[in-house]
Amino acid sequence: MEKSFIKALAGIVGEANTLTDPESLACYGYDSTPELQSRPGAVLLPGSAEEISQVMALCHEAGVRVTPRGSGTNLSGGSISFDAGVVLQTSRLNRILEIDEENLTATVETGVITSALHREVEAKGLFYPPDPGSMNISTMGGNVAENSGGLRGLKYGVTDDYVMGLKTVLADGDLLKTGGKVVKDVAGYNLNQLLVSSEGTLGVFTEITVKLIPKPVAKKTMLVHFPQLEQAALTVSHIIAARIIPATLEFLDRVTIKCVEDYAHVGLPLDVDAVLLIEVDGHPAQVEEDAAGIRQICERHHCSFFQTAAGPEEALKLATARRVALSALARMRPTTILEDATVPRSCIAPMVKLIQDTARKYDLLIGTFGHAGDGNLHPTCLTDERNPDEIARAHKAFGEIFEATIAMGGTITGEHGVGVAKKKYLPKLVGESGLRVMRGIKGALDPKGILNPGKIF
């Protein structure tokens, strides 16, 4: 990248917010995706929507490619610049602009940390449900770009269920405002929904308005042990069939259980195939009724142990078993390949069995955990990228897992996005017509192809 162009960029965001030294470029040359690294040409830290607009206009005119980036927790290579372009890091736009208690909305800048919004709204008795595993690090802009889910997705949905309005800088620097605070809005195309989950390929978010709901009055947290995997999977299906919708219905397999217990010492058993973490919330009477119904279903499916948290501290301890699953698995081997195959709930048992069989076939260590209630599983391969043979076997294994996922009526990603890591599987999932429509949208909004190139397609 020419020095004169970098100087022009620095004239917009300031020299202190223009990073070109090798150490900084190395830090922004990777995200949370294994095996992927590439140094950008420059990293910019804009402080306002106007600065982002000016940067995009300048890059559009020069044909310089731009990769938007939040906290870099992306798991599909979506926040890495692979062509020595500009990384646009949005963490300085970190203000919670408004919590509107009359309209039940919150308006934030794109760089606000997700858990910071949780704390602010819950202090007012309100609730923003999406809670991705990276919520203490990830930004709201990144959540919108990837349509992040979380443990509460079964009952409360995912990010796009809460996005009401967006301010987005387009590829040419124009500012697009979509949606707002109104509950109903059917004027024209639903551009909010188009931009959510676009993975930084259609625009750069600067401001986000989300829906809030009343904070649940009561909740109960339960941890259930199952000697056999099939018992746990059937329990999940039968809880939903009984018209009980928990806020959280999470699954850990034997490999994950052992890693979590070695890491966090939360009292998990080492002699069972699976545990379920279940949480119900709402009106106290409904919570009691749902918890009793869940216990009956678990006992009917021969659970070996059923624990209900006695209070908030114990509930937090039980929830920790799931929250630390990735950290616990990651410490076992140098490289962690975390995926998010998602299948219909009725296919959870055959999907987990297929993952286990595939791990044995390719002689790999794969732990599986995830959001069993909505069919979103996270098969996690513990490997070492310095071992080419083992890495090759891992990629073959995941290829077969995704083929089976699609055959079961599932999808290649429920949360993490396509990015670079999964784009080879997308044609099989959406077909030529789907790709043609997506490419048409991309071409209309970014005709020069400068926004996050090489991702999705």
XYZ file of C-alpha atoms in Angstrom:
457
model
C 0.000 0.000 0.000
C 1.449 3.334 -1.066
C 2.667 5.692 1.649
C 0.747 8.595 0.140
C -2.508 6.655 0.437
C -1.787 5.698 4.051
C -1.045 9.375 4.754
C -4.436 10.304 3.292
C -6.126 7.739 5.546
C -4.238 9.085 8.561
C -5.530 12.518 7.670
C -9.033 11.191 8.334
C -8.598 9.098 11.508
C -5.387 10.591 12.899
C -1.850 9.263 12.876
C -2.265 7.653 16.322
C -5.183 5.632 14.927
C -3.347 4.509 11.800
C -1.247 1.405 12.449
C 1.349 0.198 9.976
C 4.160 -1.159 12.162
C 4.881 -4.898 11.749
C 3.843 -5.754 15.318
C 0.384 -4.178 14.962
C -0.173 -5.710 11.537
C 0.715 -9.119 12.953
C -1.802 -8.669 15.790
C -4.573 -7.868 13.302
C -3.522 -10.621 10.909
C -5.580 -13.368 12.541
C -8.825 -13.913 14.424
C -10.160 -16.920 16.367
C -10.104 -19.204 13.317
C -7.253 -21.742 13.263
C -4.782 -22.026 10.369
C -5.633 -18.608 8.905
C -3.206 -15.667 9.044
C -2.530 -12.762 6.706
C -1.125 -9.313 7.459
C -3.148 -6.292 6.316
C -1.577 -3.267 4.673
C -2.842 -0.916 7.371
C -5.144 -0.919 10.391
C -7.428 2.053 11.031
C -9.258 2.851 14.257
C -11.927 5.411 13.299
C -13.709 7.306 16.052
C -16.982 8.211 14.334
C -19.415 7.267 11.595
C -18.232 10.277 9.611
C -14.634 9.021 9.689
C -15.765 5.576 8.522
C -17.708 7.214 5.689
C -14.680 9.225 4.571
C -12.405 6.164 4.752
C -14.824 4.080 2.676
C -15.209 6.862 0.081
C -11.436 7.151 -0.272
C -10.924 3.368 -0.506
C -13.806 3.061 -2.987
C -12.276 5.677 -5.243
C -8.847 4.012 -5.082
C -10.162 0.432 -5.294
C -8.523 -0.486 -1.985
C -10.151 -3.377 -0.163
C -11.515 -3.003 3.352
C -12.164 -5.611 6.063
C -14.399 -4.461 8.948
C -13.364 -5.869 12.313
C -14.717 -5.797 15.855
C -12.951 -7.767 18.600
C -11.610 -10.485 16.307
C -13.555 -13.356 17.891
C -14.727 -14.529 14.466
C -14.583 -18.291 13.959
C -14.722 -18.489 10.160
C -11.894 -16.155 9.116
C -14.311 -13.328 8.409
C -12.307 -10.547 10.063
C -8.957 -11.244 8.363
C -7.704 -9.201 5.393
C -6.143 -11.590 2.889
C -4.979 -9.057 0.302
C -2.909 -6.502 2.253
C -5.889 -4.172 2.350
C -7.223 -1.976 5.128
C -8.601 -3.409 8.369
C -11.262 -1.078 9.772
C -11.287 -1.721 13.530
C -14.420 -0.298 15.170
C -13.724 -0.600 18.907
C -13.555 3.180 19.449
C -17.249 3.520 18.591
C -18.199 2.133 22.006
C -20.976 4.319 23.426
C -24.366 3.122 24.598
C -26.297 6.051 23.164
C -29.724 5.453 24.673
C -31.821 3.020 26.663
C -35.416 3.954 25.847
C -37.634 2.506 28.591
C -40.835 3.770 26.956
C -40.217 2.112 23.589
C -38.175 -0.807 25.029
C -35.173 -0.222 22.794
C -31.454 0.365 23.175
C -29.325 2.246 20.677
C -25.588 1.563 20.672
C -22.526 2.245 18.593
C -21.089 -0.703 16.737
C -18.094 -1.250 19.067
C -20.091 -1.712 22.294
C -19.218 -4.986 24.038
C -22.259 -7.273 24.233
C -22.062 -7.983 27.969
C -21.756 -4.253 28.672
C -25.171 -3.774 27.091
C -26.509 -6.694 29.136
C -25.398 -5.048 32.379
C -26.817 -1.636 31.505
C -30.261 -2.838 30.473
C -30.592 -5.387 33.283
C -29.870 -2.648 35.828
C -33.130 -1.096 34.591
C -35.097 -4.356 34.817
C -34.880 -4.977 31.080
C -33.373 -7.788 29.055
C -31.380 -8.181 25.818
C -31.347 -11.981 25.357
C -28.669 -12.778 22.691
C -25.667 -14.096 24.644
C -22.929 -15.486 22.371
C -20.136 -17.388 24.069
C -17.821 -14.475 23.340
C -20.206 -11.891 24.857
C -17.558 -10.520 27.244
C -15.326 -9.705 24.271
C -17.433 -9.521 21.120
C -18.926 -6.288 19.817
C -22.515 -5.580 18.892
C -21.458 -4.815 15.326
C -19.787 -8.197 15.048
C -22.876 -9.869 16.509
C -25.062 -8.232 13.872
C -22.632 -9.059 11.054
C -22.640 -12.745 12.021
C -26.203 -12.919 13.402
C -24.832 -14.337 16.640
C -26.855 -16.687 18.788
C -26.018 -18.014 22.229
C -27.254 -20.214 25.025
C -30.641 -18.486 25.225
C -31.400 -18.864 21.514
C -33.915 -21.694 21.927
C -36.504 -19.559 23.724
C -35.478 -16.042 22.788
C -34.020 -16.317 19.298
C -30.845 -14.799 17.890
C -29.533 -11.332 17.049
C -31.738 -10.671 14.026
C -34.831 -11.188 16.174
C -33.862 -8.023 18.070
C -32.357 -5.686 15.463
C -34.858 -2.886 14.792
C -32.678 -0.266 13.172
C -29.217 0.152 11.645
C -26.969 2.911 10.410
C -24.566 1.467 7.862
C -21.790 2.981 5.768
C -21.907 1.477 2.284
C -18.927 0.610 0.101
C -18.880 4.042 -1.568
C -19.081 5.921 1.740
C -22.809 6.696 1.625
C -24.682 6.349 4.926
C -27.754 4.095 4.854
C -30.366 4.280 7.617
C -32.746 1.336 7.916
C -35.541 0.645 10.377
C -35.954 2.430 13.694
C -38.000 2.176 16.871
C -41.379 1.341 15.337
C -42.700 -2.142 16.019
C -44.302 -2.453 12.569
C -42.604 -1.292 9.390
C -43.351 -2.879 6.001
C -42.254 0.023 3.783
C -40.207 -1.511 0.998
C -37.684 -4.320 1.290
C -36.619 -5.429 4.765
C -33.093 -4.064 4.512
C -32.360 -4.689 8.195
C -32.734 -8.407 7.633
C -30.603 -8.218 4.500
C -27.729 -6.522 6.332
C -27.854 -8.741 9.411
C -25.632 -11.789 8.810
C -23.909 -10.145 5.812
C -20.485 -10.725 7.411
C -19.074 -7.297 6.574
C -19.550 -7.785 2.828
C -22.337 -5.224 2.286
C -21.515 -2.374 4.653
C -19.941 -1.211 7.907
C -22.348 -0.788 10.815
C -21.978 2.366 12.876
C -25.147 2.397 15.004
C -27.572 -0.343 16.062
C -31.024 -0.127 17.641
C -32.217 -3.317 19.322
C -35.435 -4.448 20.932
C -35.510 -5.033 24.686
C -37.959 -7.131 26.694
C -38.824 -7.244 30.412
C -36.282 -9.138 32.485
C -37.654 -12.548 33.589
C -38.828 -12.517 37.197
C -37.649 -16.001 38.146
C -35.479 -18.809 36.825
C -34.276 -22.297 37.713
C -31.052 -23.915 36.543
C -30.654 -27.691 36.330
C -27.781 -30.049 35.501
C -28.677 -33.569 34.426
C -26.377 -36.587 33.913
C -27.101 -39.367 31.415
C -25.250 -42.700 31.202
C -25.961 -42.908 27.464
C -25.900 -40.281 24.742
C -29.157 -41.448 23.184
C -30.981 -40.905 26.473
C -29.897 -37.269 26.573
C -30.832 -36.669 22.928
C -34.288 -38.197 23.349
C -34.799 -36.117 26.477
C -34.160 -32.944 24.471
C -36.714 -33.931 21.830
C -39.326 -34.905 24.399
C -38.939 -31.708 26.422
C -39.760 -29.708 23.290
C -42.558 -32.123 22.348
C -44.063 -31.531 25.791
C -44.410 -27.822 24.819
C -41.800 -26.792 27.365
C -39.392 -24.234 25.899
C -36.424 -23.697 28.239
C -34.360 -20.534 28.011
C -31.290 -22.785 27.845
C -30.971 -26.427 26.806
C -27.289 -27.256 26.385
C -25.414 -30.493 25.735
C -21.890 -31.721 26.558
C -20.506 -35.089 25.464
C -18.030 -37.301 27.329
C -14.893 -35.746 25.808
C -16.087 -32.234 26.648
C -17.183 -33.226 30.160
C -13.701 -34.508 30.995
C -11.986 -31.408 29.598
C -14.341 -29.053 31.454
C -13.933 -30.863 34.760
C -10.139 -30.923 34.442
C -10.237 -27.183 33.718
C -12.965 -25.741 35.962
C -13.519 -28.378 38.693
C -17.270 -27.811 38.794
C -18.118 -31.345 39.904
C -19.034 -32.976 36.589
C -19.109 -36.789 36.488
C -16.488 -38.590 34.422
C -18.452 -41.820 33.976
C -21.395 -40.599 31.852
C -21.842 -40.088 28.120
C -23.636 -36.756 28.322
C -24.896 -33.955 30.537
C -27.624 -31.422 29.871
C -27.633 -27.914 31.291
C -31.220 -26.660 31.411
C -32.584 -23.301 32.508
C -36.197 -22.167 32.611
C -37.304 -18.616 33.315
C -40.418 -16.463 33.467
C -43.264 -16.147 35.967
C -42.473 -18.069 39.204
C -45.456 -20.399 38.862
C -44.585 -21.228 35.254
C -40.954 -21.783 36.175
C -41.930 -24.283 38.889
C -44.292 -26.103 36.536
C -41.731 -26.297 33.720
C -38.947 -27.473 36.059
C -41.169 -30.235 37.436
C -42.130 -31.333 33.934
C -38.499 -31.402 32.839
C -37.523 -33.496 35.830
C -40.219 -36.051 35.008
C -39.045 -36.319 31.409
C -35.386 -36.683 32.435
C -36.263 -39.445 34.922
C -38.387 -41.176 32.307
C -35.266 -41.332 30.134
C -33.166 -42.807 32.951
C -30.981 -39.876 33.940
C -28.509 -40.929 36.614
C -28.481 -37.603 38.485
C -30.648 -34.464 38.529
C -29.463 -31.307 40.265
C -31.347 -28.049 40.701
C -29.324 -25.006 41.685
C -30.199 -23.829 45.190
C -29.569 -20.169 44.375
C -27.909 -17.705 41.995
C -24.338 -18.624 42.994
C -24.900 -22.332 42.405
C -26.744 -21.571 39.156
C -23.730 -19.603 37.950
C -21.459 -22.498 38.871
C -23.590 -24.948 36.881
C -23.753 -22.594 33.895
C -19.963 -22.306 34.012
C -19.757 -25.933 32.903
C -21.104 -24.887 29.509
C -19.644 -21.389 29.289
C -16.060 -22.653 29.626
C -16.425 -25.619 27.258
C -14.410 -24.071 24.422
C -11.662 -22.788 26.739
C -11.451 -26.200 28.400
C -11.156 -28.031 25.084
C -8.717 -25.513 23.598
C -6.089 -26.083 26.280
C -5.762 -29.782 25.408
C -3.998 -29.425 22.027
C -2.192 -26.610 20.153
C -4.978 -26.197 17.556
C -8.722 -26.139 18.111
C -11.082 -26.388 15.143
C -14.526 -25.354 16.387
C -17.459 -25.889 14.017
C -21.206 -25.330 14.261
C -23.126 -27.935 12.298
C -26.846 -27.366 12.850
C -29.556 -29.983 12.305
C -33.265 -30.340 13.057
C -33.730 -31.190 16.732
C -34.993 -34.654 15.855
C -31.586 -35.410 14.289
C -29.435 -34.555 17.319
C -28.836 -38.181 18.374
C -27.853 -39.469 14.901
C -25.750 -36.347 14.306
C -23.749 -36.736 17.520
C -23.285 -40.454 16.812
C -22.081 -39.637 13.296
C -19.573 -37.137 14.710
C -18.247 -39.770 17.121
C -18.048 -42.408 14.380
C -16.251 -39.961 12.075
C -13.750 -39.118 14.805
C -12.949 -42.811 15.218
C -12.740 -43.312 11.439
C -10.100 -40.597 11.084
C -8.401 -41.231 14.442
C -9.204 -37.768 15.795
C -10.119 -36.330 19.188
C -13.438 -34.500 18.749
C -15.506 -33.168 21.619
C -19.083 -32.073 20.966
C -21.110 -29.541 22.900
C -23.724 -27.012 21.933
C -27.246 -25.736 21.893
C -29.132 -29.023 21.818
C -32.476 -27.282 22.124
C -32.123 -25.665 18.694
C -30.001 -28.371 17.061
C -26.858 -26.227 16.908
C -23.923 -28.507 17.752
C -20.251 -27.572 18.059
C -18.033 -30.512 17.075
C -14.574 -29.394 18.186
C -11.469 -31.130 16.869
C -8.410 -30.967 19.127
C -5.409 -31.210 16.849
C -2.076 -29.617 15.880
C -1.697 -27.611 12.684
C 2.020 -28.470 12.686
C 1.006 -32.049 11.860
C -0.071 -31.913 8.170
C -1.377 -35.486 8.147
C -3.612 -34.970 11.177
C -4.903 -31.632 9.846
C -5.729 -33.271 6.503
C -7.689 -35.974 8.339
C -9.526 -33.306 10.328
C -10.617 -31.495 7.178
C -11.817 -34.739 5.611
C -13.760 -35.527 8.767
C -15.490 -32.155 8.803
C -16.253 -32.498 5.105
C -18.157 -35.690 5.862
C -19.847 -34.114 8.883
C -21.118 -31.198 6.795
C -22.255 -33.507 4.002
C -24.306 -35.437 6.558
C -25.588 -32.203 8.098
C -26.966 -31.034 4.745
C -28.437 -34.481 4.044
C -30.319 -34.318 7.371
C -31.887 -31.005 6.363
C -29.452 -28.939 8.410
C -27.098 -26.075 7.654
C -23.317 -25.597 7.608
C -23.428 -22.773 10.143
C -25.946 -21.746 12.757
C -23.868 -18.981 14.351
C -20.277 -18.625 13.146
C -20.890 -17.501 9.582
C -19.487 -18.733 6.266
C -16.449 -16.463 6.009
C -13.494 -18.207 4.438
C -13.631 -21.462 6.366
C -16.986 -22.708 5.038
C -17.449 -21.100 1.662
C -16.585 -24.337 -0.144
C -19.672 -25.956 1.408
C -22.101 -23.146 0.539
C -22.911 -24.185 -3.063
C -24.059 -27.589 -1.867
C -26.361 -25.939 0.672
C -27.968 -23.100 -1.325
C -27.514 -24.245 -4.934
C -26.701 -22.176 -8.011
C -29.862 -20.080 -7.730
C -29.051 -19.127 -4.160
C -25.489 -18.170 -5.088
C -26.690 -16.135 -8.059
C -29.069 -14.106 -5.894
C -26.414 -13.514 -3.222
C -23.814 -12.458 -5.784
C -26.376 -10.119 -7.349
C -27.010 -8.417 -4.014
C -23.277 -8.121 -3.366
C -22.702 -6.645 -6.820
C -25.483 -4.092 -6.397
C -24.237 -2.767 -3.054
C -20.502 -3.202 -3.635
C -19.873 -3.159 -7.403
C -16.096 -2.828 -6.995
C -15.972 -5.733 -4.547
C -13.913 -3.859 -1.955
C -15.836 -4.871 1.196
C -14.456 -7.958 2.913
C -13.490 -9.686 -0.339
C -13.064 -13.432 -0.498
C -15.672 -14.104 2.174
C -18.857 -16.191 1.677
C -18.271 -16.758 -2.084
